[in-house]
Amino acid sequence: MRHLRAVCAIADSGSVRKAARQLGMTQPSLTTQLHRIEKALGGQLFFREASGSRPTPLGYSVLCRARPIVAEMRALVEEIATVSVREKGARLHIGSTNSRAVAGWLRRLRVRLPETDTTIRTDVSANALLQMVVMGQLDVAFVHEVEGAPLRVPEGLVEHELIAREPQFIAMSDGHPAAARTVVRVEDLADDQWMVDPTVDGEWAGLRRVWAAAGVKPRVVHGDYLTAVDLVTAGEVVTPCQPTARPRQGMAIRPLHGDPLAVRLFMACRPDGSPAAPADALFADLTSSYMEIAWSSAAYRDWLVRHDGPLPVGT
């Protein structure tokens, strides 16, 4: 774990010097530790440049697996630390895969449940979150299920479906030739390098199905979607994204022709729900938050209008 934290700290801070300060170590000690890690893995994890440290392809591969492990260990330590502390008042534990709707959901829950201590757990693995619900570690989980790659939903959980089929869009550099089009075909991106996060449940299988259907076999690089932003704007990769994704400077977000890649969004909970609030109330706040970001996202709003809006108009 110490080695994984060190690798993540160097990547997040951008330099060994900053990472050493963050970890409470001296720079020479961290440098020595990094050399040992690279020797054990059999390859270089970072390019050493004048501006700092940048992950190599092997580094990106290690990071996309190390970050969830480090996050899981941090959460485990926090959970164990609270076991001996007497809980005061009502508590609500919610989980979610990555979604811009979470911020609005938490805001609405704070208004609905002002006396409740609400905690949020995010994870790239929807299956892991669902398992935490059935084990009682979470009260509810908001997850996405990639079309053609069903999740392992534990028996006994109750599903509240938010949207049956949310189309996944594509993020590319605004200088990409396809960015000039309103809708992009998968074939238009056959010569591009695609970034895929293999730790996201169902993502890799879903994309391979889409590529096979389009008759293309693009180059692929594995990495996490936070890292993908800089590579997309630099024109190095294209990557799938949620239709509610916020475009950054230098980035264009476009729907794919025929919407070949889609996910199902739903909230899962145990039959007895949460002592903090009824499941229907939690789901109502989640739905309201999702509609808000859906209709405020330009690319998704245009798609919704063209498809007669499978969602009611948000407030």
PDB file of N, CA, C and O in Angstrom, residues 55-112:
ATOM      1  N   PRO A  55       3.469  10.252 -16.172  1.00  0.00           N
ATOM      2  CA  PRO A  55       3.369   8.792 -16.259  1.00  0.00           C
ATOM      3  C   PRO A  55       3.695   8.263 -17.657  1.00  0.00           C
ATOM      4  O   PRO A  55       3.306   8.852 -18.665  1.00  0.00           O
ATOM      5  N   THR A  56       4.411   7.163 -17.698  1.00  0.00           N
ATOM      6  CA  THR A  56       4.649   6.425 -18.932  1.00  0.00           C
ATOM      7  C   THR A  56       3.402   5.578 -19.221  1.00  0.00           C
ATOM      8  O   THR A  56       2.503   5.484 -18.378  1.00  0.00           O
ATOM      9  N   PRO A  57       3.326   4.934 -20.381  1.00  0.00           N
ATOM     10  CA  PRO A  57       2.186   4.032 -20.621  1.00  0.00           C
ATOM     11  C   PRO A  57       2.043   2.968 -19.532  1.00  0.00           C
ATOM     12  O   PRO A  57       0.933   2.659 -19.100  1.00  0.00           O
ATOM     13  N   LEU A  58       3.184   2.405 -19.072  1.00  0.00           N
ATOM     14  CA  LEU A  58       3.126   1.444 -17.968  1.00  0.00           C
ATOM     15  C   LEU A  58       2.623   2.140 -16.709  1.00  0.00           C
ATOM     16  O   LEU A  58       1.838   1.572 -15.941  1.00  0.00           O
ATOM     17  N   GLY A  59       3.050   3.376 -16.505  1.00  0.00           N
ATOM     18  CA  GLY A  59       2.604   4.137 -15.341  1.00  0.00           C
ATOM     19  C   GLY A  59       1.099   4.342 -15.340  1.00  0.00           C
ATOM     20  O   GLY A  59       0.447   4.195 -14.303  1.00  0.00           O
ATOM     21  N   TYR A  60       0.537   4.675 -16.508  1.00  0.00           N
ATOM     22  CA  TYR A  60      -0.915   4.854 -16.606  1.00  0.00           C
ATOM     23  C   TYR A  60      -1.636   3.549 -16.266  1.00  0.00           C
ATOM     24  O   TYR A  60      -2.660   3.546 -15.584  1.00  0.00           O
ATOM     25  N   SER A  61      -1.108   2.435 -16.751  1.00  0.00           N
ATOM     26  CA  SER A  61      -1.725   1.137 -16.482  1.00  0.00           C
ATOM     27  C   SER A  61      -1.715   0.823 -14.995  1.00  0.00           C
ATOM     28  O   SER A  61      -2.709   0.345 -14.434  1.00  0.00           O
ATOM     29  N   VAL A  62      -0.576   1.098 -14.336  1.00  0.00           N
ATOM     30  CA  VAL A  62      -0.476   0.855 -12.898  1.00  0.00           C
ATOM     31  C   VAL A  62      -1.413   1.781 -12.133  1.00  0.00           C
ATOM     32  O   VAL A  62      -2.104   1.372 -11.198  1.00  0.00           O
ATOM     33  N   LEU A  63      -1.464   3.045 -12.545  1.00  0.00           N
ATOM     34  CA  LEU A  63      -2.285   4.030 -11.829  1.00  0.00           C
ATOM     35  C   LEU A  63      -3.776   3.700 -11.888  1.00  0.00           C
ATOM     36  O   LEU A  63      -4.499   3.887 -10.907  1.00  0.00           O
ATOM     37  N   CYS A  64      -4.245   3.238 -13.040  1.00  0.00           N
ATOM     38  CA  CYS A  64      -5.682   2.977 -13.169  1.00  0.00           C
ATOM     39  C   CYS A  64      -6.116   1.829 -12.265  1.00  0.00           C
ATOM     40  O   CYS A  64      -7.300   1.707 -11.945  1.00  0.00           O
ATOM     41  N   ARG A  65      -5.161   0.990 -11.845  1.00  0.00           N
ATOM     42  CA  ARG A  65      -5.487  -0.071 -10.895  1.00  0.00           C
ATOM     43  C   ARG A  65      -5.141   0.318  -9.466  1.00  0.00           C
ATOM     44  O   ARG A  65      -5.796  -0.120  -8.517  1.00  0.00           O
ATOM     45  N   ALA A  66      -4.119   1.159  -9.315  1.00  0.00           N
ATOM     46  CA  ALA A  66      -3.687   1.537  -7.969  1.00  0.00           C
ATOM     47  C   ALA A  66      -4.674   2.476  -7.288  1.00  0.00           C
ATOM     48  O   ALA A  66      -4.934   2.353  -6.082  1.00  0.00           O
ATOM     49  N   ARG A  67      -5.240   3.416  -8.056  1.00  0.00           N
ATOM     50  CA  ARG A  67      -6.119   4.415  -7.435  1.00  0.00           C
ATOM     51  C   ARG A  67      -7.342   3.790  -6.746  1.00  0.00           C
ATOM     52  O   ARG A  67      -7.658   4.163  -5.613  1.00  0.00           O
ATOM     53  N   PRO A  68      -8.059   2.846  -7.388  1.00  0.00           N
ATOM     54  CA  PRO A  68      -9.188   2.236  -6.680  1.00  0.00           C
ATOM     55  C   PRO A  68      -8.756   1.471  -5.421  1.00  0.00           C
ATOM     56  O   PRO A  68      -9.463   1.465  -4.417  1.00  0.00           O
ATOM     57  N   ILE A  69      -7.576   0.838  -5.467  1.00  0.00           N
ATOM     58  CA  ILE A  69      -7.093   0.090  -4.304  1.00  0.00           C
ATOM     59  C   ILE A  69      -6.782   1.033  -3.155  1.00  0.00           C
ATOM     60  O   ILE A  69      -7.156   0.790  -2.000  1.00  0.00           O
ATOM     61  N   VAL A  70      -6.102   2.144  -3.461  1.00  0.00           N
ATOM     62  CA  VAL A  70      -5.772   3.124  -2.427  1.00  0.00           C
ATOM     63  C   VAL A  70      -7.050   3.721  -1.841  1.00  0.00           C
ATOM     64  O   VAL A  70      -7.174   3.893  -0.618  1.00  0.00           O
ATOM     65  N   ALA A  71      -8.009   4.036  -2.706  1.00  0.00           N
ATOM     66  CA  ALA A  71      -9.274   4.603  -2.228  1.00  0.00           C
ATOM     67  C   ALA A  71     -10.016   3.607  -1.348  1.00  0.00           C
ATOM     68  O   ALA A  71     -10.604   3.971  -0.324  1.00  0.00           O
ATOM     69  N   GLU A  72      -9.991   2.325  -1.746  1.00  0.00           N
ATOM     70  CA  GLU A  72     -10.678   1.290  -0.969  1.00  0.00           C
ATOM     71  C   GLU A  72     -10.031   1.137   0.408  1.00  0.00           C
ATOM     72  O   GLU A  72     -10.728   1.005   1.423  1.00  0.00           O
ATOM     73  N   MET A  73      -8.720   1.164   0.462  1.00  0.00           N
ATOM     74  CA  MET A  73      -8.025   1.044   1.743  1.00  0.00           C
ATOM     75  C   MET A  73      -8.308   2.253   2.635  1.00  0.00           C
ATOM     76  O   MET A  73      -8.526   2.117   3.842  1.00  0.00           O
ATOM     77  N   ARG A  74      -8.326   3.445   2.030  1.00  0.00           N
ATOM     78  CA  ARG A  74      -8.621   4.650   2.810  1.00  0.00           C
ATOM     79  C   ARG A  74     -10.032   4.568   3.405  1.00  0.00           C
ATOM     80  O   ARG A  74     -10.254   4.890   4.576  1.00  0.00           O
ATOM     81  N   ALA A  75     -10.975   4.099   2.580  1.00  0.00           N
ATOM     82  CA  ALA A  75     -12.354   3.966   3.069  1.00  0.00           C
ATOM     83  C   ALA A  75     -12.452   2.922   4.170  1.00  0.00           C
ATOM     84  O   ALA A  75     -13.180   3.096   5.151  1.00  0.00           O
ATOM     85  N   LEU A  76     -11.706   1.826   4.011  1.00  0.00           N
ATOM     86  CA  LEU A  76     -11.720   0.772   5.020  1.00  0.00           C
ATOM     87  C   LEU A  76     -11.213   1.289   6.359  1.00  0.00           C
ATOM     88  O   LEU A  76     -11.806   1.033   7.409  1.00  0.00           O
ATOM     89  N   VAL A  77     -10.116   2.032   6.322  1.00  0.00           N
ATOM     90  CA  VAL A  77      -9.554   2.592   7.550  1.00  0.00           C
ATOM     91  C   VAL A  77     -10.545   3.542   8.213  1.00  0.00           C
ATOM     92  O   VAL A  77     -10.728   3.528   9.437  1.00  0.00           O
ATOM     93  N   GLU A  78     -11.197   4.374   7.382  1.00  0.00           N
ATOM     94  CA  GLU A  78     -12.168   5.320   7.940  1.00  0.00           C
ATOM     95  C   GLU A  78     -13.356   4.600   8.565  1.00  0.00           C
ATOM     96  O   GLU A  78     -13.847   4.988   9.623  1.00  0.00           O
ATOM     97  N   GLU A  79     -13.818   3.525   7.896  1.00  0.00           N
ATOM     98  CA  GLU A  79     -14.952   2.779   8.428  1.00  0.00           C
ATOM     99  C   GLU A  79     -14.599   2.098   9.750  1.00  0.00           C
ATOM    100  O   GLU A  79     -15.379   2.101  10.703  1.00  0.00           O
ATOM    101  N   ILE A  80     -13.406   1.518   9.806  1.00  0.00           N
ATOM    102  CA  ILE A  80     -12.979   0.846  11.036  1.00  0.00           C
ATOM    103  C   ILE A  80     -12.838   1.856  12.165  1.00  0.00           C
ATOM    104  O   ILE A  80     -13.192   1.590  13.319  1.00  0.00           O
ATOM    105  N   ALA A  81     -12.337   3.060  11.806  1.00  0.00           N
ATOM    106  CA  ALA A  81     -12.129   4.082  12.827  1.00  0.00           C
ATOM    107  C   ALA A  81     -13.440   4.543  13.450  1.00  0.00           C
ATOM    108  O   ALA A  81     -13.465   4.994  14.593  1.00  0.00           O
ATOM    109  N   THR A  82     -14.533   4.431  12.692  1.00  0.00           N
ATOM    110  CA  THR A  82     -15.821   4.915  13.219  1.00  0.00           C
ATOM    111  C   THR A  82     -16.581   3.853  14.006  1.00  0.00           C
ATOM    112  O   THR A  82     -17.582   4.160  14.643  1.00  0.00           O
ATOM    113  N   VAL A  83     -16.105   2.600  13.948  1.00  0.00           N
ATOM    114  CA  VAL A  83     -16.812   1.522  14.649  1.00  0.00           C
ATOM    115  C   VAL A  83     -16.881   1.794  16.146  1.00  0.00           C
ATOM    116  O   VAL A  83     -17.894   1.559  16.798  1.00  0.00           O
ATOM    117  N   SER A  84     -15.781   2.320  16.708  1.00  0.00           N
ATOM    118  CA  SER A  84     -15.724   2.535  18.150  1.00  0.00           C
ATOM    119  C   SER A  84     -16.337   3.873  18.573  1.00  0.00           C
ATOM    120  O   SER A  84     -16.359   4.197  19.750  1.00  0.00           O
ATOM    121  N   VAL A  85     -16.779   4.644  17.599  1.00  0.00           N
ATOM    122  CA  VAL A  85     -17.358   5.951  17.919  1.00  0.00           C
ATOM    123  C   VAL A  85     -18.882   5.841  17.939  1.00  0.00           C
ATOM    124  O   VAL A  85     -19.492   5.357  16.983  1.00  0.00           O
ATOM    125  N   ARG A  86     -19.467   6.309  18.990  1.00  0.00           N
ATOM    126  CA  ARG A  86     -20.920   6.238  19.111  1.00  0.00           C
ATOM    127  C   ARG A  86     -21.574   7.194  18.127  1.00  0.00           C
ATOM    128  O   ARG A  86     -21.280   8.386  18.114  1.00  0.00           O
ATOM    129  N   GLU A  87     -22.439   6.658  17.295  1.00  0.00           N
ATOM    130  CA  GLU A  87     -23.094   7.494  16.300  1.00  0.00           C
ATOM    131  C   GLU A  87     -24.184   8.341  16.957  1.00  0.00           C
ATOM    132  O   GLU A  87     -24.968   7.849  17.766  1.00  0.00           O
ATOM    133  N   LYS A  88     -24.201   9.597  16.627  1.00  0.00           N
ATOM    134  CA  LYS A  88     -25.193  10.527  17.167  1.00  0.00           C
ATOM    135  C   LYS A  88     -26.111  10.977  16.034  1.00  0.00           C
ATOM    136  O   LYS A  88     -25.658  11.512  15.040  1.00  0.00           O
ATOM    137  N   GLY A  89     -27.406  10.770  16.213  1.00  0.00           N
ATOM    138  CA  GLY A  89     -28.349  11.196  15.201  1.00  0.00           C
ATOM    139  C   GLY A  89     -28.415  10.227  14.036  1.00  0.00           C
ATOM    140  O   GLY A  89     -27.705   9.233  13.965  1.00  0.00           O
ATOM    141  N   ALA A  90     -29.273  10.530  13.082  1.00  0.00           N
ATOM    142  CA  ALA A  90     -29.477   9.677  11.916  1.00  0.00           C
ATOM    143  C   ALA A  90     -28.316   9.803  10.947  1.00  0.00           C
ATOM    144  O   ALA A  90     -27.686  10.861  10.826  1.00  0.00           O
ATOM    145  N   ARG A  91     -28.030   8.710  10.238  1.00  0.00           N
ATOM    146  CA  ARG A  91     -26.960   8.705   9.245  1.00  0.00           C
ATOM    147  C   ARG A  91     -27.484   8.107   7.944  1.00  0.00           C
ATOM    148  O   ARG A  91     -28.312   7.186   7.964  1.00  0.00           O
ATOM    149  N   LEU A  92     -27.011   8.635   6.833  1.00  0.00           N
ATOM    150  CA  LEU A  92     -27.385   8.132   5.519  1.00  0.00           C
ATOM    151  C   LEU A  92     -26.109   7.898   4.733  1.00  0.00           C
ATOM    152  O   LEU A  92     -25.315   8.821   4.534  1.00  0.00           O
ATOM    153  N   HIS A  93     -25.918   6.655   4.306  1.00  0.00           N
ATOM    154  CA  HIS A  93     -24.729   6.296   3.531  1.00  0.00           C
ATOM    155  C   HIS A  93     -25.158   6.035   2.083  1.00  0.00           C
ATOM    156  O   HIS A  93     -25.899   5.081   1.821  1.00  0.00           O
ATOM    157  N   ILE A  94     -24.710   6.868   1.169  1.00  0.00           N
ATOM    158  CA  ILE A  94     -25.053   6.664  -0.237  1.00  0.00           C
ATOM    159  C   ILE A  94     -23.782   6.404  -1.036  1.00  0.00           C
ATOM    160  O   ILE A  94     -22.692   6.847  -0.662  1.00  0.00           O
ATOM    161  N   GLY A  95     -23.942   5.665  -2.111  1.00  0.00           N
ATOM    162  CA  GLY A  95     -22.816   5.371  -2.988  1.00  0.00           C
ATOM    163  C   GLY A  95     -23.172   5.713  -4.418  1.00  0.00           C
ATOM    164  O   GLY A  95     -24.354   5.774  -4.777  1.00  0.00           O
ATOM    165  N   SER A  96     -22.151   5.939  -5.236  1.00  0.00           N
ATOM    166  CA  SER A  96     -22.422   6.291  -6.632  1.00  0.00           C
ATOM    167  C   SER A  96     -21.204   6.040  -7.498  1.00  0.00           C
ATOM    168  O   SER A  96     -20.062   6.209  -7.047  1.00  0.00           O
ATOM    169  N   THR A  97     -21.456   5.612  -8.722  1.00  0.00           N
ATOM    170  CA  THR A  97     -20.420   5.673  -9.733  1.00  0.00           C
ATOM    171  C   THR A  97     -20.330   7.141 -10.175  1.00  0.00           C
ATOM    172  O   THR A  97     -21.136   7.964  -9.754  1.00  0.00           O
ATOM    173  N   ASN A  98     -19.368   7.462 -10.990  1.00  0.00           N
ATOM    174  CA  ASN A  98     -19.141   8.856 -11.356  1.00  0.00           C
ATOM    175  C   ASN A  98     -20.350   9.463 -12.067  1.00  0.00           C
ATOM    176  O   ASN A  98     -20.847   8.917 -13.051  1.00  0.00           O
ATOM    177  N   SER A  99     -20.844  10.589 -11.543  1.00  0.00           N
ATOM    178  CA  SER A  99     -21.974  11.275 -12.161  1.00  0.00           C
ATOM    179  C   SER A  99     -22.029  12.712 -11.653  1.00  0.00           C
ATOM    180  O   SER A  99     -21.872  12.965 -10.452  1.00  0.00           O
ATOM    181  N   ARG A 100     -22.301  13.637 -12.559  1.00  0.00           N
ATOM    182  CA  ARG A 100     -22.466  15.034 -12.154  1.00  0.00           C
ATOM    183  C   ARG A 100     -23.749  15.246 -11.370  1.00  0.00           C
ATOM    184  O   ARG A 100     -23.924  16.291 -10.722  1.00  0.00           O
ATOM    185  N   ALA A 101     -24.645  14.271 -11.380  1.00  0.00           N
ATOM    186  CA  ALA A 101     -25.904  14.410 -10.652  1.00  0.00           C
ATOM    187  C   ALA A 101     -25.707  14.301  -9.145  1.00  0.00           C
ATOM    188  O   ALA A 101     -26.577  14.713  -8.378  1.00  0.00           O
ATOM    189  N   VAL A 102     -24.568  13.758  -8.707  1.00  0.00           N
ATOM    190  CA  VAL A 102     -24.354  13.518  -7.283  1.00  0.00           C
ATOM    191  C   VAL A 102     -24.344  14.812  -6.486  1.00  0.00           C
ATOM    192  O   VAL A 102     -24.914  14.883  -5.386  1.00  0.00           O
ATOM    193  N   ALA A 103     -23.714  15.857  -7.007  1.00  0.00           N
ATOM    194  CA  ALA A 103     -23.628  17.122  -6.258  1.00  0.00           C
ATOM    195  C   ALA A 103     -25.019  17.678  -5.968  1.00  0.00           C
ATOM    196  O   ALA A 103     -25.323  18.086  -4.836  1.00  0.00           O
ATOM    197  N   GLY A 104     -25.875  17.685  -6.980  1.00  0.00           N
ATOM    198  CA  GLY A 104     -27.232  18.175  -6.782  1.00  0.00           C
ATOM    199  C   GLY A 104     -28.052  17.266  -5.878  1.00  0.00           C
ATOM    200  O   GLY A 104     -28.916  17.726  -5.126  1.00  0.00           O
ATOM    201  N   TRP A 105     -27.782  15.982  -5.955  1.00  0.00           N
ATOM    202  CA  TRP A 105     -28.459  15.017  -5.091  1.00  0.00           C
ATOM    203  C   TRP A 105     -28.129  15.303  -3.624  1.00  0.00           C
ATOM    204  O   TRP A 105     -29.018  15.380  -2.776  1.00  0.00           O
ATOM    205  N   LEU A 106     -26.841  15.480  -3.335  1.00  0.00           N
ATOM    206  CA  LEU A 106     -26.427  15.780  -1.964  1.00  0.00           C
ATOM    207  C   LEU A 106     -27.024  17.098  -1.482  1.00  0.00           C
ATOM    208  O   LEU A 106     -27.420  17.222  -0.315  1.00  0.00           O
ATOM    209  N   ARG A 107     -27.088  18.083  -2.371  1.00  0.00           N
ATOM    210  CA  ARG A 107     -27.661  19.384  -1.991  1.00  0.00           C
ATOM    211  C   ARG A 107     -29.130  19.238  -1.609  1.00  0.00           C
ATOM    212  O   ARG A 107     -29.584  19.802  -0.610  1.00  0.00           O
ATOM    213  N   ARG A 108     -29.858  18.467  -2.372  1.00  0.00           N
ATOM    214  CA  ARG A 108     -31.281  18.266  -2.081  1.00  0.00           C
ATOM    215  C   ARG A 108     -31.485  17.441  -0.801  1.00  0.00           C
ATOM    216  O   ARG A 108     -32.408  17.695  -0.026  1.00  0.00           O
ATOM    217  N   LEU A 109     -30.611  16.461  -0.585  1.00  0.00           N
ATOM    218  CA  LEU A 109     -30.722  15.655   0.625  1.00  0.00           C
ATOM    219  C   LEU A 109     -30.420  16.484   1.867  1.00  0.00           C
ATOM    220  O   LEU A 109     -31.019  16.267   2.933  1.00  0.00           O
ATOM    221  N   ARG A 110     -29.510  17.420   1.741  1.00  0.00           N
ATOM    222  CA  ARG A 110     -29.188  18.286   2.880  1.00  0.00           C
ATOM    223  C   ARG A 110     -30.397  19.131   3.269  1.00  0.00           C
ATOM    224  O   ARG A 110     -30.661  19.361   4.455  1.00  0.00           O
ATOM    225  N   VAL A 111     -31.154  19.570   2.260  1.00  0.00           N
ATOM    226  CA  VAL A 111     -32.360  20.351   2.536  1.00  0.00           C
ATOM    227  C   VAL A 111     -33.457  19.459   3.115  1.00  0.00           C
ATOM    228  O   VAL A 111     -34.148  19.825   4.068  1.00  0.00           O
ATOM    229  N   ARG A 112     -33.613  18.267   2.543  1.00  0.00           N
ATOM    230  CA  ARG A 112     -34.660  17.349   2.991  1.00  0.00           C
ATOM    231  C   ARG A 112     -34.365  16.806   4.394  1.00  0.00           C
ATOM    232  O   ARG A 112     -35.280  16.615   5.211  1.00  0.00           O
TER     233      ARG A 112
END
